[in-house]
CSV table of C-alpha atoms and ligand atoms in Angstrom, one decimal:
chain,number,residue,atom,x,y,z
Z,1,UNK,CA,43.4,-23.2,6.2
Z,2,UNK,CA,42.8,-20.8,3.3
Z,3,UNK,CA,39.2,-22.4,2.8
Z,4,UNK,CA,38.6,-21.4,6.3
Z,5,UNK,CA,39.6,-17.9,5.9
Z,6,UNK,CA,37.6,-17.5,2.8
Z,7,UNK,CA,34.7,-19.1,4.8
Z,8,UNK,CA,35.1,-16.8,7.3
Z,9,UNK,CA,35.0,-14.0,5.1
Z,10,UNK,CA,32.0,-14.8,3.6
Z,11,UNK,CA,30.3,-15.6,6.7
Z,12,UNK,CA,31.4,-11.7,7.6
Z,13,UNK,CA,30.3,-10.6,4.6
Z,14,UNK,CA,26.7,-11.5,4.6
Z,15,UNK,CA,26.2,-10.8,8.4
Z,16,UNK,CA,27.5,-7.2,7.5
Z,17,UNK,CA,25.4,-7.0,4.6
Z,18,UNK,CA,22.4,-8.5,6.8
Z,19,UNK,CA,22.9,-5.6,9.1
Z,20,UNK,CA,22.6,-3.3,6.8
Z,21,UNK,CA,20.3,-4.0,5.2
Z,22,UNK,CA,16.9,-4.7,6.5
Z,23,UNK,CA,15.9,-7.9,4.2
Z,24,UNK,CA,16.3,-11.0,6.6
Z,25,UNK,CA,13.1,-12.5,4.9
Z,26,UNK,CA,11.2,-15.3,4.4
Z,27,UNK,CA,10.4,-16.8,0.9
Z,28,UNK,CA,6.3,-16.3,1.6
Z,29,UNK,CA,7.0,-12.6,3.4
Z,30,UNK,CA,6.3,-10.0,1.2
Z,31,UNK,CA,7.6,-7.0,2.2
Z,32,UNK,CA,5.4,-3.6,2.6
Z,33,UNK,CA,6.9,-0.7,1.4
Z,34,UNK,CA,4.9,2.5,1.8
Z,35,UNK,CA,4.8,5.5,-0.2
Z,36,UNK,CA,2.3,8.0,1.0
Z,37,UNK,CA,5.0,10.4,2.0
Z,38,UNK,CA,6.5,10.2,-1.3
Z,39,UNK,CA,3.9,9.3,-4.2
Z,40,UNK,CA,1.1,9.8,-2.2
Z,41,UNK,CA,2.3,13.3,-0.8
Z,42,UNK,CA,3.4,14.5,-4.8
Z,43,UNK,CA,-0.4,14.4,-5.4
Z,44,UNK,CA,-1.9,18.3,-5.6
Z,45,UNK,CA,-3.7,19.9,-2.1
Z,46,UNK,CA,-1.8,16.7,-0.1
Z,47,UNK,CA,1.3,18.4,0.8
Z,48,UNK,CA,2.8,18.2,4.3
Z,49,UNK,CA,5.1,19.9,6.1
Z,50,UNK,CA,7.9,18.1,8.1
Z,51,UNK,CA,5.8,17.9,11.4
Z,52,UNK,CA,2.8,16.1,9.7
Z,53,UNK,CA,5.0,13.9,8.3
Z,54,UNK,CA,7.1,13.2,11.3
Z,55,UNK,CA,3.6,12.0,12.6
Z,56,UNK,CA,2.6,9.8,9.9
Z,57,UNK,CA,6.2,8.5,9.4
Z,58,UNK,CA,5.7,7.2,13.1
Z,59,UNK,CA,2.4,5.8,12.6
Z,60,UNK,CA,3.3,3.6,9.9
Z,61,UNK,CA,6.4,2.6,11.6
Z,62,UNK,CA,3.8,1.0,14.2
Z,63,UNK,CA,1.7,-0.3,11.8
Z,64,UNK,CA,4.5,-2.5,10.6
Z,65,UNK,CA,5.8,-1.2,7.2
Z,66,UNK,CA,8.7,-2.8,6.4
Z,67,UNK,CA,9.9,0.3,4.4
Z,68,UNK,CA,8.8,4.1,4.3
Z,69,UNK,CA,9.5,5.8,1.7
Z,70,UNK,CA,10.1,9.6,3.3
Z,71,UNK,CA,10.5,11.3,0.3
Z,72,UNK,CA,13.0,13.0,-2.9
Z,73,UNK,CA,15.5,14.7,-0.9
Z,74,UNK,CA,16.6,16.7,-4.0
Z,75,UNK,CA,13.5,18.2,-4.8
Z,76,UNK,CA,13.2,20.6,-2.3
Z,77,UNK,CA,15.0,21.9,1.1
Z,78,UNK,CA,11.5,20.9,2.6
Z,79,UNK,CA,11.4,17.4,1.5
Z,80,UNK,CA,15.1,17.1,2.7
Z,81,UNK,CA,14.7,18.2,5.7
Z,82,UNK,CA,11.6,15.6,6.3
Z,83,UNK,CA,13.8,12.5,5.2
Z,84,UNK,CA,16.3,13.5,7.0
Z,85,UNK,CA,14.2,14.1,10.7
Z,86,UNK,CA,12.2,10.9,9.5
Z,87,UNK,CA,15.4,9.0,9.6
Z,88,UNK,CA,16.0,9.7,13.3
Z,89,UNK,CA,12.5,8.7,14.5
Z,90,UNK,CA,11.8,5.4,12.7
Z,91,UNK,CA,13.0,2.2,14.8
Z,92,UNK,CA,12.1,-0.4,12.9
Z,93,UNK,CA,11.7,0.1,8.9
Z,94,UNK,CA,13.7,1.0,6.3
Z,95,UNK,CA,13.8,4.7,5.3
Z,96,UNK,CA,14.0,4.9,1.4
Z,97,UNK,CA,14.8,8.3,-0.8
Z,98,UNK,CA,13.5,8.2,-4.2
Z,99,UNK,CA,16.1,10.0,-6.8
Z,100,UNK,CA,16.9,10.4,-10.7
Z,101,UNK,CA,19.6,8.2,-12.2
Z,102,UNK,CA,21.6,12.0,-11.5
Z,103,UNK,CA,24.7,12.2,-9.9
Z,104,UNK,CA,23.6,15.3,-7.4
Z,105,UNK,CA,20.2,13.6,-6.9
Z,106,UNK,CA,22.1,10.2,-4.8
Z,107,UNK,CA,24.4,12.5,-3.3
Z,108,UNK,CA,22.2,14.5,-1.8
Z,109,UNK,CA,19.5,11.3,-0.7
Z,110,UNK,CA,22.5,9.8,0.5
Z,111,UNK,CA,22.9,13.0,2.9
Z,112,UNK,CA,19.4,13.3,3.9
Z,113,UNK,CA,19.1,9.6,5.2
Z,114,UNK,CA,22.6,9.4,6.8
Z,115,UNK,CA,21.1,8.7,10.0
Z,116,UNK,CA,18.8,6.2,9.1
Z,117,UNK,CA,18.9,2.8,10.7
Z,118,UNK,CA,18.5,1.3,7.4
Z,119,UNK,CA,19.2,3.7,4.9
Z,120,UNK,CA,17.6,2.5,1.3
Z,121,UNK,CA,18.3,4.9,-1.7
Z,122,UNK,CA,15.4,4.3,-4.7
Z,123,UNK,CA,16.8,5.4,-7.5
Z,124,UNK,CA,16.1,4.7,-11.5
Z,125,UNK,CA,15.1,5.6,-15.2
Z,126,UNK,CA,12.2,5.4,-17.7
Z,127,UNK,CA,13.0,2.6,-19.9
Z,128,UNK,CA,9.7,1.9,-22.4
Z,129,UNK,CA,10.8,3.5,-25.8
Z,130,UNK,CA,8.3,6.0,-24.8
Z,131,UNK,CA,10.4,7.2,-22.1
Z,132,UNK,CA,13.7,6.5,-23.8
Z,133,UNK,CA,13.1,9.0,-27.0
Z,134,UNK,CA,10.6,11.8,-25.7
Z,135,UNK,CA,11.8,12.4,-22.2
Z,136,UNK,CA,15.6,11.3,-22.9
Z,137,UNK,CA,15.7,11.4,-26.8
Z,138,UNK,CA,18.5,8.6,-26.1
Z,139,UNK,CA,19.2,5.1,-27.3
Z,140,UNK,CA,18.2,1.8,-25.2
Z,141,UNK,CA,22.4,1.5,-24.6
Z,142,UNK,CA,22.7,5.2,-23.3
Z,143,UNK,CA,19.6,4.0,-20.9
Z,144,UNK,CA,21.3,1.2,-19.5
Z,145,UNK,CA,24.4,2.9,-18.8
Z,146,UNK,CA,23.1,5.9,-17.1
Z,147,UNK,CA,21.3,3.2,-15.1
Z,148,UNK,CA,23.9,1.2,-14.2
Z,149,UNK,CA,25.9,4.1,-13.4
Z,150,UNK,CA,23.4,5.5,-10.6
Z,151,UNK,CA,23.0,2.4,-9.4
Z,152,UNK,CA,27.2,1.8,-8.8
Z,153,UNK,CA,26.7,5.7,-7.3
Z,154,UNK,CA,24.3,4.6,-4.9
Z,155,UNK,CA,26.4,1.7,-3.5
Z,156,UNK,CA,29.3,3.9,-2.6
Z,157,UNK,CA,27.0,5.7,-0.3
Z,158,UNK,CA,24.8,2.3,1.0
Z,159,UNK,CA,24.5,-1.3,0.6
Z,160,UNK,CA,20.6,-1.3,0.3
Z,161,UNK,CA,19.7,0.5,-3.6
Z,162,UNK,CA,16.2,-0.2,-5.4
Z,163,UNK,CA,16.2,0.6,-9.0
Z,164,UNK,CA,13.0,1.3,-10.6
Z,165,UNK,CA,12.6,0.8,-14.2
Z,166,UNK,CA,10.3,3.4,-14.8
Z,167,UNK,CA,7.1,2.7,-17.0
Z,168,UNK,CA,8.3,-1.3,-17.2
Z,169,UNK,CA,4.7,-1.6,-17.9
Z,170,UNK,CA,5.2,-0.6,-21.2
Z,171,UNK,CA,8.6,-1.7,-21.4
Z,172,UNK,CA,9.0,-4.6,-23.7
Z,173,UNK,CA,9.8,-7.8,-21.8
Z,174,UNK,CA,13.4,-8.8,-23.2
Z,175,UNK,CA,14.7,-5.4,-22.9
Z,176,UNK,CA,13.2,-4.8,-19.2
Z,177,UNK,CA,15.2,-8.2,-18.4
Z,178,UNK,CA,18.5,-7.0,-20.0
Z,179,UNK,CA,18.1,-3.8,-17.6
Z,180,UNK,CA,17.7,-5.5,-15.0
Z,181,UNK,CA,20.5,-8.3,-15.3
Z,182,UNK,CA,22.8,-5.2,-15.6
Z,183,UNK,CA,21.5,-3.0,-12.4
Z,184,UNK,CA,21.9,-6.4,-10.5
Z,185,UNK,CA,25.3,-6.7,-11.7
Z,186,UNK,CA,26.2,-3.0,-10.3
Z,187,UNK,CA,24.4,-4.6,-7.2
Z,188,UNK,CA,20.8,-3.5,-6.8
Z,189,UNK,CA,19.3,-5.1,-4.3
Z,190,UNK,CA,15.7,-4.6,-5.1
Z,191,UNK,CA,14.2,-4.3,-8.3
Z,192,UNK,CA,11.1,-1.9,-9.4
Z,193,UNK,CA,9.2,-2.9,-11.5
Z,194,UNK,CA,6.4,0.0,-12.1
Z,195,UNK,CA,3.4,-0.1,-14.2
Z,196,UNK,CA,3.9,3.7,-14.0
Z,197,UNK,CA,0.6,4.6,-16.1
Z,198,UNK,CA,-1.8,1.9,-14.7
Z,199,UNK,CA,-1.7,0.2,-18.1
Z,200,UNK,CA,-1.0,-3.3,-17.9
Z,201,UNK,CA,-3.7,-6.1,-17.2
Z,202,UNK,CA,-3.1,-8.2,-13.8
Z,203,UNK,CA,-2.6,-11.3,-16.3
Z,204,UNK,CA,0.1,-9.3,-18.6
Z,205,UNK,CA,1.8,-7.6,-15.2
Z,206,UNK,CA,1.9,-11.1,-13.7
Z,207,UNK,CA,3.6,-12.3,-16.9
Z,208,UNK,CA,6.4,-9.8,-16.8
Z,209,UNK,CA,7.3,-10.7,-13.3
Z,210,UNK,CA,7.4,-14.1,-14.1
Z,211,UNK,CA,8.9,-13.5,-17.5
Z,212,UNK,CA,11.8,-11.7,-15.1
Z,213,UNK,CA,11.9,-14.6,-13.0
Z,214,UNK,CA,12.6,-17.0,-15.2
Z,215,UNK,CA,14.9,-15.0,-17.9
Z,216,UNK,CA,16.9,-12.7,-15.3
Z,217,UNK,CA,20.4,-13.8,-14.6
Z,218,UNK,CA,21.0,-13.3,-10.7
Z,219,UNK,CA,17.2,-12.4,-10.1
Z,220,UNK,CA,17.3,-14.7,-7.2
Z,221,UNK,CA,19.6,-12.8,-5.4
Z,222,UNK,CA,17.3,-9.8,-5.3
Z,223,UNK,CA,13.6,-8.5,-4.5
Z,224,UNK,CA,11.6,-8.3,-7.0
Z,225,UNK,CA,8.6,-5.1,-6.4
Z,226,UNK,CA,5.1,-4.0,-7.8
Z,227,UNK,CA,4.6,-0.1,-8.0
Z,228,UNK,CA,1.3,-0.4,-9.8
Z,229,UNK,CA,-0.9,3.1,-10.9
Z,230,UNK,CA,-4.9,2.7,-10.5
Z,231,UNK,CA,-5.4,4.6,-14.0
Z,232,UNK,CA,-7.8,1.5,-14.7
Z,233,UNK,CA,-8.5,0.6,-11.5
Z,234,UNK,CA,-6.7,-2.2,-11.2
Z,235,UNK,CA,-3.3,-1.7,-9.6
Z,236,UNK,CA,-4.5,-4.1,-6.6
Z,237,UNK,CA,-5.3,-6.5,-9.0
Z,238,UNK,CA,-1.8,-6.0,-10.5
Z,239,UNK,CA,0.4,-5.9,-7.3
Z,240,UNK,CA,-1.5,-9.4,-6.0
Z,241,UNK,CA,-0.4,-10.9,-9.9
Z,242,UNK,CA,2.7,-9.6,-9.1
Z,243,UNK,CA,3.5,-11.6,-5.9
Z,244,UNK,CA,1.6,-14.6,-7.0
Z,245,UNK,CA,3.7,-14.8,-10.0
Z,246,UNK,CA,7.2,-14.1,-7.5
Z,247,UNK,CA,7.3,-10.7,-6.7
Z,248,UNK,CA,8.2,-10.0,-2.8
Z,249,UNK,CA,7.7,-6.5,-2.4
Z,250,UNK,CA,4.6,-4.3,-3.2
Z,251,UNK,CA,5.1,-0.8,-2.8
Z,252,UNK,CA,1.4,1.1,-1.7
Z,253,UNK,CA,0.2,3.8,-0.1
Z,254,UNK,CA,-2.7,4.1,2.3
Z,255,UNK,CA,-5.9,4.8,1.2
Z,256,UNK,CA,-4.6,4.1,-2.3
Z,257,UNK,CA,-3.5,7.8,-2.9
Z,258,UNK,CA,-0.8,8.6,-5.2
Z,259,UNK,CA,-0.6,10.0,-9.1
Z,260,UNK,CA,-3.4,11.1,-11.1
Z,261,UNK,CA,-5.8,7.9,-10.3
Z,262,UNK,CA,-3.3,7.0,-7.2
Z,263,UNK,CA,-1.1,3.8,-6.2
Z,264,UNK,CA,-1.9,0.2,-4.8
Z,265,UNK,CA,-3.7,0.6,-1.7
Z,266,UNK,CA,-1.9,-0.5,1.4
Z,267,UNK,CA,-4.8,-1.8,3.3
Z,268,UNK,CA,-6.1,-4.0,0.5
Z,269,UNK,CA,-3.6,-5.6,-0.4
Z,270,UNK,CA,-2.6,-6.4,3.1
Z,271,UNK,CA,-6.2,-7.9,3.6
Z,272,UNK,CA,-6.4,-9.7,0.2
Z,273,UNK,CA,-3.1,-11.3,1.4
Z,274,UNK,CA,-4.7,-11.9,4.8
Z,275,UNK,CA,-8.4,-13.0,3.7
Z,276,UNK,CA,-6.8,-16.0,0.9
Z,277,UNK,CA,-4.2,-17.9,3.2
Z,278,UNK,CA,-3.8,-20.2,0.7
Z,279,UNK,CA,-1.7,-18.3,-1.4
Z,280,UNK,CA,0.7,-19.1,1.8
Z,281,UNK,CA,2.0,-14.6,1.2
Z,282,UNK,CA,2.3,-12.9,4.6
Z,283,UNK,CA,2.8,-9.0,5.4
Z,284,UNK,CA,4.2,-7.8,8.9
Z,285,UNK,CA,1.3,-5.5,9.0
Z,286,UNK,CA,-0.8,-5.0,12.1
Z,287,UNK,CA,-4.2,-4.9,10.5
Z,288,UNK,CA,-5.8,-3.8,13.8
Z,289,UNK,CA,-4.5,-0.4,12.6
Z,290,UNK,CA,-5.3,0.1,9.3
Z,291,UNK,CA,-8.4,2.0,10.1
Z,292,UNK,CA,-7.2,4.4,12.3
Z,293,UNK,CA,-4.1,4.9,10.1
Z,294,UNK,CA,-6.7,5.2,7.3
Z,295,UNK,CA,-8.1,8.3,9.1
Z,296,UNK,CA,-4.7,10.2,10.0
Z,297,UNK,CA,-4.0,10.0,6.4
Z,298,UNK,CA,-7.3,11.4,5.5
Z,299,UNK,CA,-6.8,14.4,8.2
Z,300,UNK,CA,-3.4,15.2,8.1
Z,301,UNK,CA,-3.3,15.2,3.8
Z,302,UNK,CA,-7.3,16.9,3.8
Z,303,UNK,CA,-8.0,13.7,1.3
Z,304,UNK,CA,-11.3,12.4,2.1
Z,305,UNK,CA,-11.8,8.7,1.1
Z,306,UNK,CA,-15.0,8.0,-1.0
Z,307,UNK,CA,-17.5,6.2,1.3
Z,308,UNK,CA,-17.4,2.9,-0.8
Z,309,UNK,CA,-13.5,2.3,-0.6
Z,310,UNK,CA,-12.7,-0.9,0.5
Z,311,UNK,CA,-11.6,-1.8,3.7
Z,312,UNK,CA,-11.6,1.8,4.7
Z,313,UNK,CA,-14.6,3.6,3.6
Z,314,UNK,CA,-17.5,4.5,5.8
Z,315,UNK,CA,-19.5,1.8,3.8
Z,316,UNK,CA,-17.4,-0.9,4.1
Z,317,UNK,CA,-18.8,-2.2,6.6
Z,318,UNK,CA,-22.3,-0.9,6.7
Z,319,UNK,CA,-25.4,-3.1,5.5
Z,320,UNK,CA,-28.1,-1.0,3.5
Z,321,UNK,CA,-30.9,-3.5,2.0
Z,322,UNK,CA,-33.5,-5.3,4.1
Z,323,UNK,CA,-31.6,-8.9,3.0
Z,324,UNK,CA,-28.5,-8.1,3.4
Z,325,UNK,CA,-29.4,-7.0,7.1
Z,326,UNK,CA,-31.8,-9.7,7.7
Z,327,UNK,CA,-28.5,-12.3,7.0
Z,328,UNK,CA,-26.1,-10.2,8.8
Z,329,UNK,CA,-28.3,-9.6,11.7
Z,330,UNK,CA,-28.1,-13.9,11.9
Z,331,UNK,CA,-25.0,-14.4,11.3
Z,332,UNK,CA,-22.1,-11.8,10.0
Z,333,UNK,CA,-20.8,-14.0,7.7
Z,334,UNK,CA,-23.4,-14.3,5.0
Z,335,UNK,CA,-22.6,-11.0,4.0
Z,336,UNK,CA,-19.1,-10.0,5.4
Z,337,UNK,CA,-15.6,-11.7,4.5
Z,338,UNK,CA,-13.6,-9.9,7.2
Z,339,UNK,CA,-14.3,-9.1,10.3
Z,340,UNK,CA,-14.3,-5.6,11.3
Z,341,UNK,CA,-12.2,-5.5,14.3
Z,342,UNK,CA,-9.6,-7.1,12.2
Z,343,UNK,CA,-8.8,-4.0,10.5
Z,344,UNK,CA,-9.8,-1.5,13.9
Z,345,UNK,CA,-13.2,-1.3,12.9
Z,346,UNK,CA,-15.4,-1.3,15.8
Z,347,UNK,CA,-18.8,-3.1,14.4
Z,348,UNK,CA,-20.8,-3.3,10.8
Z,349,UNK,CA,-23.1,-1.0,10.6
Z,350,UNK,CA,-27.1,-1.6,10.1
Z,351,UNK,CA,-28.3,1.4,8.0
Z,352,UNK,CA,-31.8,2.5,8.1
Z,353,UNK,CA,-33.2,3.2,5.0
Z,354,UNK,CA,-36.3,3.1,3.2
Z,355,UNK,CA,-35.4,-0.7,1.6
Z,356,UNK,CA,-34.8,-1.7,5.6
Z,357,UNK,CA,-36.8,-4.4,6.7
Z,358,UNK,CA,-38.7,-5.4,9.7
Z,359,UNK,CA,-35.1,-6.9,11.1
Z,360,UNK,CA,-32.9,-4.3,10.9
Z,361,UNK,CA,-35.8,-1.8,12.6
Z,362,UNK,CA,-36.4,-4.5,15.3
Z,363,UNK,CA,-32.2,-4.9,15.6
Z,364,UNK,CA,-31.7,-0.7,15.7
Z,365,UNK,CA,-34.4,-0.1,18.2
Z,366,UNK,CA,-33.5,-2.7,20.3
Z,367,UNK,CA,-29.8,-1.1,20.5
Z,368,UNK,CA,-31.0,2.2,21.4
Z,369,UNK,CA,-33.0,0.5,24.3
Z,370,UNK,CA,-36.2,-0.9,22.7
Z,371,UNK,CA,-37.5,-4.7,22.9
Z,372,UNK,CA,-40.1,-4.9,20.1
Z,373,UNK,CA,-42.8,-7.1,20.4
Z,374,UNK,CA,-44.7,-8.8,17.0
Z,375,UNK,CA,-47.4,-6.4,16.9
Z,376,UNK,CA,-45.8,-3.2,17.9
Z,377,UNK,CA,-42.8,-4.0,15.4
Z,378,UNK,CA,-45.6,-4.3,12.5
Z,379,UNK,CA,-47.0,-0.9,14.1
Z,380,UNK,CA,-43.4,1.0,14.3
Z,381,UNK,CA,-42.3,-0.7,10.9
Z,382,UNK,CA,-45.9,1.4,8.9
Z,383,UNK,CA,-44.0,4.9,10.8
Z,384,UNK,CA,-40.9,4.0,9.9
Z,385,UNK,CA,-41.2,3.8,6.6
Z,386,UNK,CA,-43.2,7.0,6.3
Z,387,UNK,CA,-39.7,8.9,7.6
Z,388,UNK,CA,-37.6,6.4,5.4
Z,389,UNK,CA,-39.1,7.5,2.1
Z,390,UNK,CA,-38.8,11.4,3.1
Z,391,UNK,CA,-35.1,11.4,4.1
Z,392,UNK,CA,-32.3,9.2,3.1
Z,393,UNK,CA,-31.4,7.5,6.2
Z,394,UNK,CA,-33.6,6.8,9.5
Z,395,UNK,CA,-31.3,7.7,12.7
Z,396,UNK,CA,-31.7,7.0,16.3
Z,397,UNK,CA,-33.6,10.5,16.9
Z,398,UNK,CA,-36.1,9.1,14.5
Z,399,UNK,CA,-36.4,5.5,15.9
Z,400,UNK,CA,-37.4,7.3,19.4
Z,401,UNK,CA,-39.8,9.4,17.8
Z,402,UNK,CA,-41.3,6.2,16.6
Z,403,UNK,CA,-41.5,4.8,19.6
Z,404,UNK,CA,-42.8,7.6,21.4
Z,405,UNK,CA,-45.5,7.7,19.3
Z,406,UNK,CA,-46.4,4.0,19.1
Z,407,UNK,CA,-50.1,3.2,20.7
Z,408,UNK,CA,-49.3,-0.5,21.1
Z,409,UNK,CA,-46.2,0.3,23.5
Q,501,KIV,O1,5.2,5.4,-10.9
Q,501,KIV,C1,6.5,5.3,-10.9
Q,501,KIV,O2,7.1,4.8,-11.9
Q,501,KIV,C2,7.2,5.9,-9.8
Q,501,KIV,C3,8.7,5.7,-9.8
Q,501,KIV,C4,9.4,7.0,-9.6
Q,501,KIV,C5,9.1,4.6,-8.8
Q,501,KIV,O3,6.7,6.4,-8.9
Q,502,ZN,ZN1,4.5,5.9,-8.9
């Protein structure tokens, strides 16, 4: 009878943990957690005010983000108010509020998502030695115990607390592990595992996660996350290491922006994930809206996105060179791994230029309502590259001007 009871218990334990918290998960889900309102948004000239981000909250609520992180409530009356509106509107994902390891810091993220259907409070410390004597002039045991501490805070206000070990990058291995067995004790549930300065080499980040995996007591009952910085351009590279080697949560922001160099980008690593099924790692993304989320981002923050960004950029999907064109024009695949549409894209592009071919001309004109035969191609093809080598591109003003002007039409 008393094993029941205790059964029972349990049973009522986890189902009112489950509730809480928004992790019913799959071992080959990895969970999206978005952080252009928070990293993205600290960057200079992105600021938003609470309308914009009310907007964009929503948006990436749609798109499938499993958690949005709105915000540091502390830092400003502004940014409190945001969390705290963004908590009313999302349905679906977790609404997270980054803080210090400072008392006042949980309290008041605690406050600002108290309407949130699942609350998540983000909270950590620098722990490379970097971090530990410049910014806190403390010892690695003061470290863990201030940790520790903000982590127990957290929990009195919600079941679902993230610690990030700020800089783990840099952090040496063994200690990063003893940090981490003692924030799971005091009941993280997901653990952050930044490469804060875009430092570490996909091979060495992949290493530490596994190294955590493997040497972390109680690691299995938590999530382990990649917060990776692009300093060197790699922290795709690094976030994908990171879940191949047993990470479940990479946290991202679209359009890659973020600190100095800027964060993971959301929509590649959703398409790496997407484009190599064999690594068997699924996000609840809907990809059809990545492109159109891409450009709210852009509008609402005034960031433009360079035109050779993957997945995004005006380029991505645009064919320059007469054999590139000439293979895509017969079949898409010889030069394109994804399809377009996939990610809301409405078709590849053929770009006129002056190292066009006969194809692409023959494949443009006949778009804007022109059926080429041999000879007038070979007549239209001499024009065209007259205009190509004066200006950088060759638009459909110019192909009718060709045309017009063809005497074997
Ligand atoms: O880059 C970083 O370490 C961070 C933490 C605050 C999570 O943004
Ligand atoms: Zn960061």
């Amino acid at each position: 009878m008393v094993k029941i009871t205790n059964y029972l218990k349990l049973i009522k334990y986890f189902w009112l943990n489950i509730k809480s918290i928004n992790l019913i998960m799959q071992d080959n889900q990895v969970q999206i957690f978005d952080t252009t309102l928070r990293d993205g948004e600290q960057v200079p000239g992105c600021k938003l005010d609470t309308a914009q981000k009310l907007v964009i909250a929503e948006r990436l609520d749609l798109l499938g983000v499993n958690v949005i992180e709105a915000g540091f409530p502390v830092s400003s009356p502004g940014d409190f108010k945001s969390v705290y509106e963004i908590t009313k509107i999302v349905k679906n994902a977790t609404v997270c509020g980054l803080t210090r390891a400072v008392e006042n810091d949980i309290k008041v993220a605690a406050e600002a998502l108290k309407y949130a259907k699942y609350p998540r409070i983000h909270t950590g410390i620098g722990t490379s030695d970097s971090h530990i004597k410049y910014k806190f002039n403390a010892t690695r045991d003061q470290v863990i115990e201030r940790a520790v501490k903000a982590v127990s805070y957290a929990k009195s206000f919600v079941e679902d607390v993230e610690f990030y070990a700020e800089d783990a990058g840099r952090t040496e291995n063994e200690f990063l592990a003893k940090v981490c067995e003692e924030v799971i004790k005091a009941g993280a549930t997901v653990l952050n595992i930044p490469d804060t300065t875009g430092y570490c080499l996909p091979e060495e980040y992949g290493a530490k996660i596994k190294y955590l995996k493997e040497n972390v007591k109680g690691i299995d009952r938590v999530t382990l996350s990649c917060h990776c910085h692009n300093d060197l351009g790699l922290a795709t590279a690094n976030s994908i290491a990171g879940v191949i080697n047993g990470a479940r949560q990479i946290e991202c922001t679209i359009n890659g922006i973020g600190e100095r160099a800027g964060n993971t980008a959301l929509e590649e690593v959703v398409m790496i994930l997407s484009q190599h099924p064999y690594l068997n790692l699924e996000t609840s993304i809907n990809k059809k809206l990545l492109y159109d989320t891409s450009m709210m981002v852009r509008e609402k923050m005034g960031m433009p996105v360079q035109p050779n960004k993957a997945i995004v950029g005006a380029n991505a999907f645009a064919h320059s060179s007469g054999i590139h064109q000439d293979g895509v024009i017969k079949n898409r695949e010889t030069y394109e791994i994804m399809n377009p549409e996939d990610v809301g894209v409405t078709e590849s592009a053929i770009v006129l230029t002056a190292r066009s071919g006969r194809a692409a001309l023959a494949y443009r004109a006949k778009k804007v309502g022109y059926e080429l035969t041999k000879i007038q191609l070979d007549e239209a093809y001499l024009s065209f590259l007259k205009i190509a080598d004066q200006q950088k591109e060759v638009k459909d003003k110019d192909i009718h001007l060709i045309m017009n002007q063809l005497v074997s039409i």
